[in-house]
Tab-separated table of C-alpha atoms and ligand atoms in Angstrom:
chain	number	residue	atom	x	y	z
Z	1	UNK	CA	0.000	0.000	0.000
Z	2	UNK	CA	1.307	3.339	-0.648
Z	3	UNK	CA	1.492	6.191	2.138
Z	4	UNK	CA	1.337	9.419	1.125
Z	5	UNK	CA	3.363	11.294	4.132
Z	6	UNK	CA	1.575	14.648	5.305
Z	7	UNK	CA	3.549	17.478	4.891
Z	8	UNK	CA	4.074	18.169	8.435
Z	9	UNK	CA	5.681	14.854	9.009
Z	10	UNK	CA	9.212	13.925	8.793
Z	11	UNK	CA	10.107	10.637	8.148
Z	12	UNK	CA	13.954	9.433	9.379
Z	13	UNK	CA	15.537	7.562	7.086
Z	14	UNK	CA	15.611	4.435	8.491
Z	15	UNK	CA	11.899	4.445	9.476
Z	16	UNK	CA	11.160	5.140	5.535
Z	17	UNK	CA	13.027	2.768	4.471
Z	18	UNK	CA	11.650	0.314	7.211
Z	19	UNK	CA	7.905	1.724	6.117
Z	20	UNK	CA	8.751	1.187	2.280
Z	21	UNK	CA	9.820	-2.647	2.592
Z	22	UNK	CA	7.184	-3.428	4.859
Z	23	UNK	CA	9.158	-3.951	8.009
Z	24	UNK	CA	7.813	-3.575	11.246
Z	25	UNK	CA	8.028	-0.521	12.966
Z	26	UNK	CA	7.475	0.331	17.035
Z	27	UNK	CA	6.030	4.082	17.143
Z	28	UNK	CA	7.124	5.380	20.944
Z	29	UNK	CA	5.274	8.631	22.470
Z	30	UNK	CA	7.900	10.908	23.742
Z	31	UNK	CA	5.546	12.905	26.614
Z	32	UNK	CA	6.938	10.540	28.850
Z	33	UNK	CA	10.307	11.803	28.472
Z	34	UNK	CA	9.174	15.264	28.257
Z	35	UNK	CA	6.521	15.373	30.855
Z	36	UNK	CA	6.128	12.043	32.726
Z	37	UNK	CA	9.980	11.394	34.099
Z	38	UNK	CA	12.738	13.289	35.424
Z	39	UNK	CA	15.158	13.817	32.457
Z	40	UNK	CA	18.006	11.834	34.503
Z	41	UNK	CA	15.949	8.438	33.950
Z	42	UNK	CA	14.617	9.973	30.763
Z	43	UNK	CA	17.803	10.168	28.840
Z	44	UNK	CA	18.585	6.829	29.689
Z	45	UNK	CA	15.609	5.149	28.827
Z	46	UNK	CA	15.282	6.873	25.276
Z	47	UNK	CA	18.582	4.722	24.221
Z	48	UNK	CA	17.084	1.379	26.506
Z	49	UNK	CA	13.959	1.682	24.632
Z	50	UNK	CA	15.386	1.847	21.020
Z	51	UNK	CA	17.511	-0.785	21.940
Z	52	UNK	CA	14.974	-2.755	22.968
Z	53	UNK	CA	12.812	-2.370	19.753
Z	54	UNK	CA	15.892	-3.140	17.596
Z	55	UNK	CA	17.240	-6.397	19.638
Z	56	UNK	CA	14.003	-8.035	18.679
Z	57	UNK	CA	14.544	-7.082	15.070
Z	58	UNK	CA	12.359	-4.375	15.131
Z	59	UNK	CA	12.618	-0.454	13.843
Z	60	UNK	CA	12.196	2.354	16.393
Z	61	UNK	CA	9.904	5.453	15.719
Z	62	UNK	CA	10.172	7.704	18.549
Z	63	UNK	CA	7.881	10.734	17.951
Z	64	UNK	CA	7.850	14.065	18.895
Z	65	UNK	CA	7.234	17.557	17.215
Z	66	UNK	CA	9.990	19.814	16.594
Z	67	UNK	CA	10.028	23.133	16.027
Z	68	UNK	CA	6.528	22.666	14.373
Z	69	UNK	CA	7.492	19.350	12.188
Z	70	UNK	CA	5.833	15.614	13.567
Z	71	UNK	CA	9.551	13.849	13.315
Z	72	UNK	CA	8.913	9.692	13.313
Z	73	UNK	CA	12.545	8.232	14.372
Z	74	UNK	CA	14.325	10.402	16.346
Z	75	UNK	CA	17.322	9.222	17.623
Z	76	UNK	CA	18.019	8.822	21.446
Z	77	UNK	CA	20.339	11.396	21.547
Z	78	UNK	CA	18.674	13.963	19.913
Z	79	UNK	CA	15.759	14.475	22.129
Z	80	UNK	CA	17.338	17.103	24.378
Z	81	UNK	CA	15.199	19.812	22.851
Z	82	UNK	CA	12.213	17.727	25.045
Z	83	UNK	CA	13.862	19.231	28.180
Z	84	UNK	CA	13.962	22.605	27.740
Z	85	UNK	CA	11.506	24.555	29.581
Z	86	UNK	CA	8.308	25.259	27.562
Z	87	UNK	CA	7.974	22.281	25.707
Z	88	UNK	CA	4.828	21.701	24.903
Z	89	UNK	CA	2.416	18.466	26.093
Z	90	UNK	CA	1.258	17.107	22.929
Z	91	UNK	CA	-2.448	15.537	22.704
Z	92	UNK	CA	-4.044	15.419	19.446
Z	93	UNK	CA	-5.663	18.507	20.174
Z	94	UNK	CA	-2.700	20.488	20.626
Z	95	UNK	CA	-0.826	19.435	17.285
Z	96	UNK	CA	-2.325	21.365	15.219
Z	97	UNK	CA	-1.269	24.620	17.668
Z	98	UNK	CA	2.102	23.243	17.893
Z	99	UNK	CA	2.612	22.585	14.171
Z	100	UNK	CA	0.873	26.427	13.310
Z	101	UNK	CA	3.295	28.186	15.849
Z	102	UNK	CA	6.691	26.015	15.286
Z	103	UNK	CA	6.560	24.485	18.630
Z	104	UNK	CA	7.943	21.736	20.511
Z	105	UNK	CA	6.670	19.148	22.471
Z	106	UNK	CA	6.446	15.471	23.311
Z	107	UNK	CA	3.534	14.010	22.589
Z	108	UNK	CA	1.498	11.639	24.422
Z	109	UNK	CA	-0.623	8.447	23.584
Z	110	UNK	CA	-3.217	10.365	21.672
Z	111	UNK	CA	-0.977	12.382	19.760
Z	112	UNK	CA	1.810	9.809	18.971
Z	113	UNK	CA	-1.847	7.530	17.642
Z	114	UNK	CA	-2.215	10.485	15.203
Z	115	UNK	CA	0.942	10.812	13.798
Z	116	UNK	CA	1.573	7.370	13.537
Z	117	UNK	CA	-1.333	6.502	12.003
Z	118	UNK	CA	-0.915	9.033	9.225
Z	119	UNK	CA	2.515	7.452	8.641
Z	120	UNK	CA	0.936	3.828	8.422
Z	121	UNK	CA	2.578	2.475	11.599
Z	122	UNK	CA	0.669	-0.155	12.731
Z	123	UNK	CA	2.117	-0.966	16.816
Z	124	UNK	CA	2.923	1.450	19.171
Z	125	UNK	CA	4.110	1.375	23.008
Z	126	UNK	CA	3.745	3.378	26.008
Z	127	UNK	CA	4.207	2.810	29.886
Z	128	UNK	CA	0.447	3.553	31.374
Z	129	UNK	CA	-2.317	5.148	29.251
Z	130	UNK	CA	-4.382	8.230	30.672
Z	131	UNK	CA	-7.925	6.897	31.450
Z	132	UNK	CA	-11.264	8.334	33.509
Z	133	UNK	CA	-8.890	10.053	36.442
Z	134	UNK	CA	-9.627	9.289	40.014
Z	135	UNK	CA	-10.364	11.738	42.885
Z	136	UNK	CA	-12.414	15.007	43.341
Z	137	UNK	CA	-9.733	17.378	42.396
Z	138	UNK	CA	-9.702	16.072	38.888
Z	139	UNK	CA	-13.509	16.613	38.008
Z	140	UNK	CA	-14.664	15.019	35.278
Z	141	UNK	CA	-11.107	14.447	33.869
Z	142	UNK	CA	-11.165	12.277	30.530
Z	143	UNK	CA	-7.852	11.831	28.728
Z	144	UNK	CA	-7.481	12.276	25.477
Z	145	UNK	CA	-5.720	8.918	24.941
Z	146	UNK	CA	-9.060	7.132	25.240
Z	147	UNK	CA	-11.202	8.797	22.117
Z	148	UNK	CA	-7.847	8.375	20.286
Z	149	UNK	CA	-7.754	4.254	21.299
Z	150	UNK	CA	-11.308	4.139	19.536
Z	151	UNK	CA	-10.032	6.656	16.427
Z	152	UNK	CA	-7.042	4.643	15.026
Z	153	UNK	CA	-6.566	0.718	14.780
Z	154	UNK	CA	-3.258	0.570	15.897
Z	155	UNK	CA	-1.659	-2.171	18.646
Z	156	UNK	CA	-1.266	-0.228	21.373
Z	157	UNK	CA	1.166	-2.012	24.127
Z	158	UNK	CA	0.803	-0.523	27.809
Z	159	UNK	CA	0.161	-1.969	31.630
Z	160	UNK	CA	-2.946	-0.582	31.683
Z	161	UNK	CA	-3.977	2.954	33.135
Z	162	UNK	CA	-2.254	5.086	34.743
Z	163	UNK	CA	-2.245	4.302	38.360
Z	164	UNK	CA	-3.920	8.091	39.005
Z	165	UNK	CA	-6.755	6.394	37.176
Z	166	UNK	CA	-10.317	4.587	37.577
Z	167	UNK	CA	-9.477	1.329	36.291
Z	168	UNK	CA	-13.128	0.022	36.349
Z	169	UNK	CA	-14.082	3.787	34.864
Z	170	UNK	CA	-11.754	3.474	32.642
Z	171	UNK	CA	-12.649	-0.219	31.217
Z	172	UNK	CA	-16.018	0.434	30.476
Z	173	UNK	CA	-14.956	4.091	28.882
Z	174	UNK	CA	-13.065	1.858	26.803
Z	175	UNK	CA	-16.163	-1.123	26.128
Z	176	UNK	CA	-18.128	1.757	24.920
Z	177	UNK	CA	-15.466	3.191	22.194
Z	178	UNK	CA	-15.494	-0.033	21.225
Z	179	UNK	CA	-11.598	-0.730	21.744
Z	180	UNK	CA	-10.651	-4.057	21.636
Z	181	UNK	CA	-8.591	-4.515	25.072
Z	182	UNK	CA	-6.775	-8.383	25.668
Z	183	UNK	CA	-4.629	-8.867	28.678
Z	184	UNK	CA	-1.005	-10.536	27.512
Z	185	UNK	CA	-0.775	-13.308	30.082
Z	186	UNK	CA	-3.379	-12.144	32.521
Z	187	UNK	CA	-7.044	-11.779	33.039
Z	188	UNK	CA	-6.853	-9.397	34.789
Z	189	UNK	CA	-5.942	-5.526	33.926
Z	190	UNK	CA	-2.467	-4.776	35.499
Z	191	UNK	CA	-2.349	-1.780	37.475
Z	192	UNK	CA	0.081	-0.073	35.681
Z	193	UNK	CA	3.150	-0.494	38.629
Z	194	UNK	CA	1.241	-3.139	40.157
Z	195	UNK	CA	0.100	-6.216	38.993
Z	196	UNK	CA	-3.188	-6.140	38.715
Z	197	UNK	CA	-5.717	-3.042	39.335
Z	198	UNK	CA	-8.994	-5.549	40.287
Z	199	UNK	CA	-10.465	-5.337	37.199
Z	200	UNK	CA	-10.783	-8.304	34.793
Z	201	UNK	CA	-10.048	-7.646	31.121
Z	202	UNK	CA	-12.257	-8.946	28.333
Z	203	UNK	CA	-9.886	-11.088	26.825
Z	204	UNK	CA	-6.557	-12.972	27.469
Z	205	UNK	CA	-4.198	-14.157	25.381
Z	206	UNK	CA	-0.521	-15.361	25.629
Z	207	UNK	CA	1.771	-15.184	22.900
Z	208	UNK	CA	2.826	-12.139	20.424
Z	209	UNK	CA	1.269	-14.071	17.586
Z	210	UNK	CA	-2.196	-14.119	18.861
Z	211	UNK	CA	-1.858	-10.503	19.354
Z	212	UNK	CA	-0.780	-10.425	15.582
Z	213	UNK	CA	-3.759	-12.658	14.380
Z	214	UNK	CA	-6.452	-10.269	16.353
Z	215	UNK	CA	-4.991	-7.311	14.613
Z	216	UNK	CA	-5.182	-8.263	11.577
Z	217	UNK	CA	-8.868	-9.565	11.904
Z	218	UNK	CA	-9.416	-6.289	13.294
Z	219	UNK	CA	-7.821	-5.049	9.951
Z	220	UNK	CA	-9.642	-7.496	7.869
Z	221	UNK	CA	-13.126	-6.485	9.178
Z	222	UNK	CA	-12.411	-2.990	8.932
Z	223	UNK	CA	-12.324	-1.933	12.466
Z	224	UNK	CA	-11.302	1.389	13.516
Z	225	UNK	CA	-10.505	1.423	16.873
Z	226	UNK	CA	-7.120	0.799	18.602
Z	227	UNK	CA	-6.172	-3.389	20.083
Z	228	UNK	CA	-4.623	-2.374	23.387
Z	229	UNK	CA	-2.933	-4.647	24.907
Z	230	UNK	CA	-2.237	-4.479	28.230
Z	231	UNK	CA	1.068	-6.692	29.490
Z	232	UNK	CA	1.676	-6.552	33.945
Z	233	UNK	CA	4.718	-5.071	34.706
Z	234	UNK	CA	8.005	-7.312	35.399
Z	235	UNK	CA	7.419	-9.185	38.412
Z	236	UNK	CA	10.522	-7.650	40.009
Z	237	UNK	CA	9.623	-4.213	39.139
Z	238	UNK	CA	5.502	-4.102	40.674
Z	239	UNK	CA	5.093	-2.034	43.231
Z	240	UNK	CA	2.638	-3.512	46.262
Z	241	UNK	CA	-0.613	-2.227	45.148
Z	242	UNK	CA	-1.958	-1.146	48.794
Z	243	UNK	CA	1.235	1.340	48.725
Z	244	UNK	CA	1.007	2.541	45.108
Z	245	UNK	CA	-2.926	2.688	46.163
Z	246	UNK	CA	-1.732	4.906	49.356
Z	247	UNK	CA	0.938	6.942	47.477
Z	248	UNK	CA	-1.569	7.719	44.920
Z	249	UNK	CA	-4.254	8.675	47.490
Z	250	UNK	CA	-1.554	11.120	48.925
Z	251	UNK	CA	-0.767	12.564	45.260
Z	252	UNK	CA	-4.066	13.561	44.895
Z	253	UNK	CA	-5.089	15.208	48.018
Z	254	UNK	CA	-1.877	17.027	46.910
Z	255	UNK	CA	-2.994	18.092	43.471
Z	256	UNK	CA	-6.269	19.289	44.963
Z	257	UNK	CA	-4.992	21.937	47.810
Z	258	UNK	CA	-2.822	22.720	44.955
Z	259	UNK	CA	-5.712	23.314	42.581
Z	260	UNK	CA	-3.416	21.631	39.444
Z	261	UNK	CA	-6.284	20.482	37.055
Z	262	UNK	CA	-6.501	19.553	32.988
Z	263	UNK	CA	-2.992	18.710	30.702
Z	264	UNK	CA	-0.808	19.529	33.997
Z	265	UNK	CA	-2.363	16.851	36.118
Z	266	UNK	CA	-0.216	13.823	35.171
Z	267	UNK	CA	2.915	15.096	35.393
Z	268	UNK	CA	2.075	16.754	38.772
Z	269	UNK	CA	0.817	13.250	40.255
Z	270	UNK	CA	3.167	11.186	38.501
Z	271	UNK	CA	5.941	13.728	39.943
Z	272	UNK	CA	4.361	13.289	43.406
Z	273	UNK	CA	4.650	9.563	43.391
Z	274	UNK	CA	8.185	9.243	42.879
Z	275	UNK	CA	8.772	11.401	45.771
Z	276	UNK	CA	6.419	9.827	48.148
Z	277	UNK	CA	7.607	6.593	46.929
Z	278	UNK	CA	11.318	7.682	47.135
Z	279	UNK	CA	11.670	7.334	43.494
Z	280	UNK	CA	10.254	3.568	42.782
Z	281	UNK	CA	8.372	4.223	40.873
Z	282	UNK	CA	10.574	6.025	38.484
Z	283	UNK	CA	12.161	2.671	38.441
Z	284	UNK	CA	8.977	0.505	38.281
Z	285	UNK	CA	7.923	2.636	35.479
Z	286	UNK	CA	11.000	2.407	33.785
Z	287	UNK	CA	11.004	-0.989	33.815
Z	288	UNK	CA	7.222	-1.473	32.168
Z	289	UNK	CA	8.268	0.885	29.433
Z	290	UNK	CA	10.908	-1.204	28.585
Z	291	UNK	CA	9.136	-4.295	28.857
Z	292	UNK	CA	6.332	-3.007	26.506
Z	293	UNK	CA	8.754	-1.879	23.814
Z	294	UNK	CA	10.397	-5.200	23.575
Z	295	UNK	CA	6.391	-7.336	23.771
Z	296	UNK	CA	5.303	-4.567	20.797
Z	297	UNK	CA	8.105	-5.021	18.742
Z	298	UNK	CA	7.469	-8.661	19.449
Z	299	UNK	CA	3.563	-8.149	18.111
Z	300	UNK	CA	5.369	-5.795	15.419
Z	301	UNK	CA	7.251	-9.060	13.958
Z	302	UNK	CA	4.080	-11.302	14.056
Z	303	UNK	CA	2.200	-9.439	12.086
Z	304	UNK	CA	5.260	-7.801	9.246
Z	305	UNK	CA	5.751	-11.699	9.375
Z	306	UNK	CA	2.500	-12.187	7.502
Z	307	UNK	CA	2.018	-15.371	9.118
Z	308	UNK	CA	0.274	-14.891	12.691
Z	309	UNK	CA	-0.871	-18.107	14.001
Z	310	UNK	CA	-4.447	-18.251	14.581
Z	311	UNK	CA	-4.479	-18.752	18.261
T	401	LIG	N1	2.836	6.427	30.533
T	401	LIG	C1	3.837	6.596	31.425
T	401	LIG	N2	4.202	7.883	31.744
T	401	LIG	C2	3.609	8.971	31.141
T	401	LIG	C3	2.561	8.779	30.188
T	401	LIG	C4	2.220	7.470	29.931
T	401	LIG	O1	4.365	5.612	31.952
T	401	LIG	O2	4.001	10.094	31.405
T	401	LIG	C5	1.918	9.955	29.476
T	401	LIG	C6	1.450	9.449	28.124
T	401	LIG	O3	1.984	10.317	27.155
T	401	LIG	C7	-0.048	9.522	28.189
T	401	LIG	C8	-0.228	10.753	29.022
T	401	LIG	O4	-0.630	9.595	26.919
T	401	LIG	O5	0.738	10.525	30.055
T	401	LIG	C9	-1.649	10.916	29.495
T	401	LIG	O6	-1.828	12.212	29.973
T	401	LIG	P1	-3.309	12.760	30.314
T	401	LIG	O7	-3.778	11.904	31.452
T	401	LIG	O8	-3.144	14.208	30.658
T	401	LIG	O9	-4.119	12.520	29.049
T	402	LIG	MN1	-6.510	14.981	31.414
């Protein structure tokens, strides 16, 4: 199939050649390096997840907008620009501001869906998605990552919503978009840092090819909306859930005397639960965004593979 590239995208090299002979691709959102991390671990983890992607003979697509330009397949070290103060948060929403005024930013789930989808990227990874937030200070807070899910039909690899989230909320948000979500290994929806948040998922399945074989019936019967697949994180990395529960309860009477609200929310709790947590969960979330780069360049294989078994 031929792509036509919208002008406001820049392809790398190696992700147009990878796009032009059919090889699989791994699109990564970058607002977690500009917005949900602390650029120490950040840095790092740019060149852990690329490496990832590529050990399991997949091709990296880390996306972020620059100076007004989508780029697909920036390299590890060339993402300081994410750091500098200003950058922008990057939903879908916001693109089209970003791209008009020659800004900068990373760009989360929703807006890495968009731009990869207009490339033709079919698999994409991220640590936790947003989802229906939790807690009175964030009233009637939605993310944009979840209208996205049901707007383009990509695999979608995370440990399910952010732990700042209504998992149960969130799960049905997602039953009525009509996204497609199969726990990899579990019944159960993983917590994000812990292993499970209490919720069961519709679906379960095991190995990278049945992931494949799902997306491309999804593909063959023409449905739009995203297959997320939501993997637990490492064993060793979880975090218990009653203190991730407790830290999280913490974070958000927190962000409510502080009155933080809308696209700063996140960052604010995710920033507050490495420093109640004394900075595990930095490391736990580390570890699930590695994890979920190497099981979607996994899914990425199965399916450039052509042959997905049918389990
Ligand atoms: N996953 C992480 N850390 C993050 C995010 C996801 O492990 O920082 C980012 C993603 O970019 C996600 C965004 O799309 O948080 C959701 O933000 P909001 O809840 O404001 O939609
Ligand atoms: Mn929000």
């Amino acid at each position: 199939m031929k792509m036509v590239i919208p002008g406001w995208v820049s392809l790398h090299p190696v992700v147009e050649r990878a796009l032009k002979n059919g090889r699989p691709l791994v699109a990564l959102e970058s607002a977690v390096f500009s917005h949900g991390l602390p650029p120490s671990p950040a840095r790092d983890l740019a060149r852990d997840l690329t490496e990832a992607v590529w050990a399991v003979g997949a091709t990296p697509a880390c996306i972020a907008v620059r100076s007004g330009r989508a780029e697909v397949g920036i390299g590890a070290s060339d993402l300081e620009f994410l750091f500098a103060p200003g950058v922008m948060k990057l939903a879908a929403r916001d693109l089209a501001v970003a791209v008009a005024q020659r800004r900068s930013g990373g760009t989360t789930v929703a807006g890495t869906l968009a731009v990869a989808h207009a490339c033709g990227i079919r698999v994409m990874s991220t640590g936790g998605i947003g989802g229906v937030h939790l807690g009175a200070g964030a009233a009637g807070d939605v993310s944009a990552d979840l209208p996205a899910l049901a707007e383009h039909p990509l695999v979608v690899v995370c440990a399910g919503p952010k732990a700042v989230c209504d998992p149960r909320r969130t799960m049905e948000m997602l039953d009525t978009l009509g996204v497609t979500v199969v726990g990899y290994g579990t019944s159960m929806l993983p917590g994000f840092l812990a292993q499970s948040a209490g919720v069961p998922v519709p679906h379960r399945v095991d190995d990278p090819s049945g992931l494949a074989a799902i997306a491309e019936a999804k593909r063959r019967i023409g449905d739009r909306a995203a297959l997320l697949v939501a993997q637990p994180p490492p064993s060793g990395a979880a975090l218990d859930a009653r203190e991730l529960d407790r830290a999280v309860s913490l974070a958000l009477e927190r962000a409510a005397e502080a009155g933080v609200e809308g696209t700063d929310l996140t960052p604010y709790l995710l920033a507050t639960l490495a420093e109640v947590t004394g900075g595990r969960s930095v490391a736990a979330n580390v570890a699930v965004l590695v994890a979920n780069a190497r099981l979607a360049a996994e899914i990425a294989v199965a399916i450039a593979s052509g042959r997905p078994s049918s389990a």
